[in-house]
Every structure is written in C-alpha cells, then in structure tokens.
Coordinates of C-alpha atoms in Angstrom, one line a residue:
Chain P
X1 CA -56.7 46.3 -52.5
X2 CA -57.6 50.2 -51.8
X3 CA -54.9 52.5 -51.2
X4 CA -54.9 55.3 -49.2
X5 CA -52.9 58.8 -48.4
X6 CA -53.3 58.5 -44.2
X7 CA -50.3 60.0 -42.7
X8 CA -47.7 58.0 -40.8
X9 CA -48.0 58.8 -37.8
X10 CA -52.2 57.9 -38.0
X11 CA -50.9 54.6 -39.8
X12 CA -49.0 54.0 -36.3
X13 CA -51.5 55.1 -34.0
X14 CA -54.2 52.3 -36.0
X15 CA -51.2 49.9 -35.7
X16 CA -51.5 49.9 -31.8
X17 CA -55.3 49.4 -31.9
X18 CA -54.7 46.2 -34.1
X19 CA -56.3 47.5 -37.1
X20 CA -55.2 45.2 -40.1
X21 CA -56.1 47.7 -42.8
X22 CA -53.1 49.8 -41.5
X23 CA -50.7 46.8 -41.3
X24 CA -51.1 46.0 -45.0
X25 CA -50.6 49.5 -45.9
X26 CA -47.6 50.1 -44.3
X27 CA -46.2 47.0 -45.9
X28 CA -47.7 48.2 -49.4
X29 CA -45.7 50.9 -48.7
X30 CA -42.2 50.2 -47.8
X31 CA -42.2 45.9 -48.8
X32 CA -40.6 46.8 -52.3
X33 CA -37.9 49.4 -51.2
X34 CA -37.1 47.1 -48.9
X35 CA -37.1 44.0 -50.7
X36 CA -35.1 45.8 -53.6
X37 CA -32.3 46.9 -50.9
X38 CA -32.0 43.8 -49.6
X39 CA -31.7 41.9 -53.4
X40 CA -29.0 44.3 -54.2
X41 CA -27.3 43.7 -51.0
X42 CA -27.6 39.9 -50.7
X43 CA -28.3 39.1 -54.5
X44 CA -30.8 36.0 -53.7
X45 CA -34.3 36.6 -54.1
X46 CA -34.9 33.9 -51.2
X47 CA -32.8 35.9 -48.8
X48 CA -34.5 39.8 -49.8
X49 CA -38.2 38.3 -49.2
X50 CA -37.2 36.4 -46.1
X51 CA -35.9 39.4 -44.5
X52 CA -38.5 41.7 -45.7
X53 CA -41.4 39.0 -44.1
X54 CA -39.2 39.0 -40.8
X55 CA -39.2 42.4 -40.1
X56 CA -42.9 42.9 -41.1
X57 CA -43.8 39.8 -38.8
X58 CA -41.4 41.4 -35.8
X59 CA -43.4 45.0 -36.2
X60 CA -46.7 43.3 -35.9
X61 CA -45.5 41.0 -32.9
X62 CA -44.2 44.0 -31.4
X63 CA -47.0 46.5 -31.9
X64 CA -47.9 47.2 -28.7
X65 CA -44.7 48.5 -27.3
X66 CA -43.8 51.1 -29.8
X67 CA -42.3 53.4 -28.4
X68 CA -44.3 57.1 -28.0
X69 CA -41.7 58.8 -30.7
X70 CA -41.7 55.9 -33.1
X71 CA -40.4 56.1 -36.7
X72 CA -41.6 53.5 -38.4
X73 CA -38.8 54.8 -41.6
X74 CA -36.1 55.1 -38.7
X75 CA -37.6 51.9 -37.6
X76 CA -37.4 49.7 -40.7
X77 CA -33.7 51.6 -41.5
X78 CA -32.0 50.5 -38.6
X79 CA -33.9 46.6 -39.4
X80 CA -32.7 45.8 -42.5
X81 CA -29.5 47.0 -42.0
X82 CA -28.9 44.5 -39.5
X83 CA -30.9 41.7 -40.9
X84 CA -28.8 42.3 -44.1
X85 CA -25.3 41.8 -42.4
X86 CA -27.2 38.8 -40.4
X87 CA -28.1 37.1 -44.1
X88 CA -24.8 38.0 -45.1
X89 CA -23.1 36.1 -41.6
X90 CA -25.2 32.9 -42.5
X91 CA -24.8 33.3 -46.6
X92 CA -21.0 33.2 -46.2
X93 CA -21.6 29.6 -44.2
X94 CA -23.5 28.4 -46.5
X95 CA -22.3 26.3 -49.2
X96 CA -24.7 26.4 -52.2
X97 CA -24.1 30.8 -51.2
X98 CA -20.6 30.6 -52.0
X99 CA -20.6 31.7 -55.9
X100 CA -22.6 34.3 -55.1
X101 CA -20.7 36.0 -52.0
X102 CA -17.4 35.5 -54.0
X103 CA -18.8 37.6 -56.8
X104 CA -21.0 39.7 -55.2
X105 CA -20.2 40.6 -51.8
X106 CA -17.1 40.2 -51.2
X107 CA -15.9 42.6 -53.9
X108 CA -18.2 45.4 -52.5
X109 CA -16.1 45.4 -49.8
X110 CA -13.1 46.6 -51.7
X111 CA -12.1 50.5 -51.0
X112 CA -13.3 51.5 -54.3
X113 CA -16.6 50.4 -53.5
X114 CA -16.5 51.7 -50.2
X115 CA -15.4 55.2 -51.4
X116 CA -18.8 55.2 -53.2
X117 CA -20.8 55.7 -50.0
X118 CA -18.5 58.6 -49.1
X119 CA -19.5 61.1 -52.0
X120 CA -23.2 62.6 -52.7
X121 CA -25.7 61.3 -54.1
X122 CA -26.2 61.9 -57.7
X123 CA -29.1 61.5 -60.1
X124 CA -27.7 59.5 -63.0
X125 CA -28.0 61.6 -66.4
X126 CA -29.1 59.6 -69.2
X127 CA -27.8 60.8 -72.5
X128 CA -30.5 59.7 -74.9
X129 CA -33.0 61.0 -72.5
X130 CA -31.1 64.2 -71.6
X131 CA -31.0 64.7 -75.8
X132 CA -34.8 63.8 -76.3
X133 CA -35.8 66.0 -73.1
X134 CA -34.2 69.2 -74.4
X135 CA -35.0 68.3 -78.0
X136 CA -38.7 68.0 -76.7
X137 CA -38.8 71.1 -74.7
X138 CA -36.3 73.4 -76.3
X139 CA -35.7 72.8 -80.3
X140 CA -38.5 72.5 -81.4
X141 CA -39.8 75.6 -83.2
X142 CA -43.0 76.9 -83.1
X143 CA -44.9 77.3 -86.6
X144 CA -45.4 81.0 -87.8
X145 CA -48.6 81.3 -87.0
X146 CA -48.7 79.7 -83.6
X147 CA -51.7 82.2 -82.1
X148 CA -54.3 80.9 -84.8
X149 CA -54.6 77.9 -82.9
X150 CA -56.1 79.7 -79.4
X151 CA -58.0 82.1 -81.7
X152 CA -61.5 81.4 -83.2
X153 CA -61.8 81.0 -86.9
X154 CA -63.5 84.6 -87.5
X155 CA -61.8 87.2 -89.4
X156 CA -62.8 90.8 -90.4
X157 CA -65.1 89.9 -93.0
X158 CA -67.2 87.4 -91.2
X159 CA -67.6 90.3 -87.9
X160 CA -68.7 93.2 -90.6
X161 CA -71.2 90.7 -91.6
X162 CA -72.1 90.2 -88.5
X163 CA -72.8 93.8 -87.2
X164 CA -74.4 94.7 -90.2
X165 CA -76.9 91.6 -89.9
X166 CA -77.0 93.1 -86.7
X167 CA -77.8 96.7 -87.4
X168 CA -80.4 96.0 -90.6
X169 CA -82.5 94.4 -87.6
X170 CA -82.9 97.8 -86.1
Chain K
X1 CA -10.8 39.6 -48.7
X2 CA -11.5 36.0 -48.0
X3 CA -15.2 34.4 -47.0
X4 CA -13.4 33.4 -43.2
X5 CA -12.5 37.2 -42.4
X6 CA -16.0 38.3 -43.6
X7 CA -17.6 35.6 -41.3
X8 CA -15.3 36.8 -38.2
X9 CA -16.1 40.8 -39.1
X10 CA -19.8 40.3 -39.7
X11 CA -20.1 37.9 -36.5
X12 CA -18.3 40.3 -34.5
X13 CA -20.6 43.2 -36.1
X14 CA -23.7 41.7 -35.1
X15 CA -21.8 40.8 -31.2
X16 CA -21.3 44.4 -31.3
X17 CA -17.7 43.5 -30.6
X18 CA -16.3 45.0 -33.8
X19 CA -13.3 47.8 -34.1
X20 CA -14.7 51.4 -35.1
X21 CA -12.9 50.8 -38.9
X22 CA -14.6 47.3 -38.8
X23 CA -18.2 48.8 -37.9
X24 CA -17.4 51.6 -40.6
X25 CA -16.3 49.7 -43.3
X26 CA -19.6 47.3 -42.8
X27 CA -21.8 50.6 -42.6
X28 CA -20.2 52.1 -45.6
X29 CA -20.8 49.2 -47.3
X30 CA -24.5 49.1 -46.2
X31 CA -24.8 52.8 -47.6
X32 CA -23.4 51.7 -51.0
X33 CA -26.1 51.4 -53.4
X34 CA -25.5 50.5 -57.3
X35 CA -27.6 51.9 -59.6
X36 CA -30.5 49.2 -59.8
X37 CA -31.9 48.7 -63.5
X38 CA -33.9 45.7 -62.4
X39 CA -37.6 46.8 -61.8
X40 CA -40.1 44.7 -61.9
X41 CA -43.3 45.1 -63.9
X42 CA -46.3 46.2 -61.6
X43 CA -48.2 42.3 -62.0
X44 CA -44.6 41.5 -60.8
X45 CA -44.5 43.5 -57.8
X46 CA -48.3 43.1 -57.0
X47 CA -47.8 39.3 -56.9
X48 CA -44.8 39.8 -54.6
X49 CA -46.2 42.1 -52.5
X50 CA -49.3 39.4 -51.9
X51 CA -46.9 36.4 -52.0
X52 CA -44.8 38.3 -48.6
X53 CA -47.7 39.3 -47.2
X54 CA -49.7 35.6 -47.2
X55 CA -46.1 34.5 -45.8
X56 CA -47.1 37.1 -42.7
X57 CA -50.3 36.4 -42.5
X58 CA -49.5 32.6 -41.9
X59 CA -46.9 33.4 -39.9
X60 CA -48.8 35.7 -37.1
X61 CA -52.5 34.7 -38.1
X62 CA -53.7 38.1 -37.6
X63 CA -57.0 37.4 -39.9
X64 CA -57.9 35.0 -37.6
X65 CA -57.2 37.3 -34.7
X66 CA -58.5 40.8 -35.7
X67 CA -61.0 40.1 -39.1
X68 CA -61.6 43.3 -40.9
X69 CA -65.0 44.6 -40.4
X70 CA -67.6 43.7 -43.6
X71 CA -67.7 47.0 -45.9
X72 CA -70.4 49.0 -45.8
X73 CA -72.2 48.0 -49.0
X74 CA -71.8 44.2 -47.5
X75 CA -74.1 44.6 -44.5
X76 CA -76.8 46.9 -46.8
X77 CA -76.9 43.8 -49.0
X78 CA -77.0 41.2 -46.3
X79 CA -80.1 43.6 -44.5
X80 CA -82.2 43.1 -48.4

C-alpha cells in the first residue's frame, strides 16, 4: 500500500468526495493508536479491534455530514472514549469477561490509579539506555590525532616534491 | 469496587445521567495510560491493520461502491 504526507484537512476534504484512497489512509494512520488504547483499556484483543472497525465504519457512513470545522483527531478522541466505557458496560455483563474486569478494570479504578491522570506526563527514563546514550555521546574520548582522519595523506615532503616537479617543468 | 456498581456508573455514564465525581472519576480513568511495553512487530501490525480494514470493507462495501481508479501505468499497458 503507498503512503503518503497529504495534510489532514485535504485527507477530509477527499473523504467527502468518496475517495477511498483517503479512507485507508486515515485508518493507516490512527487504526494502531487506537487499537492499542483500546487493548490497554479493555485488555481483550476482540473488544480493541471491534471498536476500532466501529468507529472507522461510523466515519465512513457518516461522511457526508461532517461538519465544516471537523477534527477528525478531536473526532476519533471523543469516539473511543465512549466506545471504551460502552465495551466496558457490556464486558462487566458478560460472563466469560469477568476474570479479566476483576483484574484489570476494576482496580484502575482505585484512587491511586486515578491520581495518575492528575500529574504530567512524563517520558519514562531508561537506565541502561540513559547509561549507554551518555556513554555513546559523552565518554568516549577522541584519539590524539583525531584531525588526520579529515586531512589528506600528504605531508611536507610529498608537497616540496611536488612544486619542485612543478618548477623543473619551467 | 464491585462489577454491579461499575455496571450502574458506566450505564448511567453513557445515559448521561451520572454525578460530576462519577463522570470524573470515569474520565480520569479514561486519561490513565500505563506504560505499554507490548508493540507489535511491523508484519504484526501490517496484518492487523489489513485484517480491520477487510472487516470495514465488508461491512460498508465501499469497493463495490466507489472502485479506485486503475493506476496510470495500468491503462498504458492495457492501450499496448
């Protein structure tokens, strides 16, 4: 499948003249962040693709009444948000669901858990890649004679040759 | 908390009938991501990706609907 860099917004605009091509990119684009939200949320498999294949059948049933200042990020946000508490409603019903909400869900639930969406965001530090990082960039020490490597091989004696070749010509 | 109270708070979530700290509490918890180590390998997530998409395209038919038009180096060949 080609791939392209089209904005949004031209993504969108192809969307409401039924162009396919634009479709599939829009689902290359966001299916996996969405998919992977929806695992970690749900924790079946099952439940992440069906929700992802809803909302992407829903935007191309509803295509032609976008509205003018559509975000399709806003969009897909707000979707699987509410799909996600809606697999969540049903998954709790569910019998053969049960181990999995009782381990999973219902424990992220718990204020501890909760106080985690309260504080910033944070890039987790790794420390064996923190240590080879600065190791790779900073430690290492240059050899002595660094500069001989962007110089050409010619020293003194091979240039006086040189002009002197040069000169006897004359 | 118990699987009964988490039926009643999500089914009154989705109602929109829930309490401001009920609708928080389900939004925090929607904001809450762990720190996912489980990525899949790229044949993994290609065959997803085409595996979701067949699922749409059998679903709303839009092949049948709106074909894509034949590439360029198609019709050349097709004209020889």
């Amino acid at each position: 499948m080609s791939r392209n860099f089209t904005p949004e917004q031209t993504l969108i605009d192809q969307l409401l003249v039924d162009d396919t091509s634009a479709f599939e990119e829009i689902h290359h684009r966001y299916f996996y962040p969405l998919f992977s939200y929806c695992f970690d949320k749900t924790g079946s498999p099952e439940a992440a693709k069906q929700i992802v294949r809803d909302i992407f059948i829903s935007l191309w049933e509803k295509r032609h009444t976008l509205p003018v200042n559509f975000s399709l990020s806003l969009h897909l946000y707000t979707e699987v948000r509410r799909s996600v508490v809606k697999s969540i409603n049903t998954q709790v019903t569910d019998e053969n669901e049960i181990p999995v909400t009782a381990t999973k869900v219902i424990p992220g639930f718990s204020v501890d858990q909760l106080q985690k969406a309260r504080r910033p965001v944070e890039q987790p530090i790794y420390a064996d890649n923190m240590a080879t990082l600065r190791s790779s960039l900073f430690m290492q020490k240059q050899p002595d004679n660094w500069w001989s490597h962007y110089l050409p091989s010619i020293d003194v004696k091979m240039i006086r040759y040189a002009f002197q070749k040069a000169f006897n010509l004359f | 908390m118990t699987a009964e109270t988490l039926i009643q708070k999500t089914g009154r979530y989705l109602r929109g009938e829930s309490t401001p700290a009920e609708a928080r509490q389900i939004q925090n918890w929607l904001s809450c991501t762990t720190d996912n180590n489980r990525q899949l390998t790229a044949e993994e997530r290609s065959m997803l990706e085409l595996e979701i998409l067949a699922e749409v395209q059998a679903h709303t038919a839009y092949p049948l609907f709106h074909p894509k038009p034949e590439p360029w180096w198609k019709k050349i060949t097709a004209f020889f």
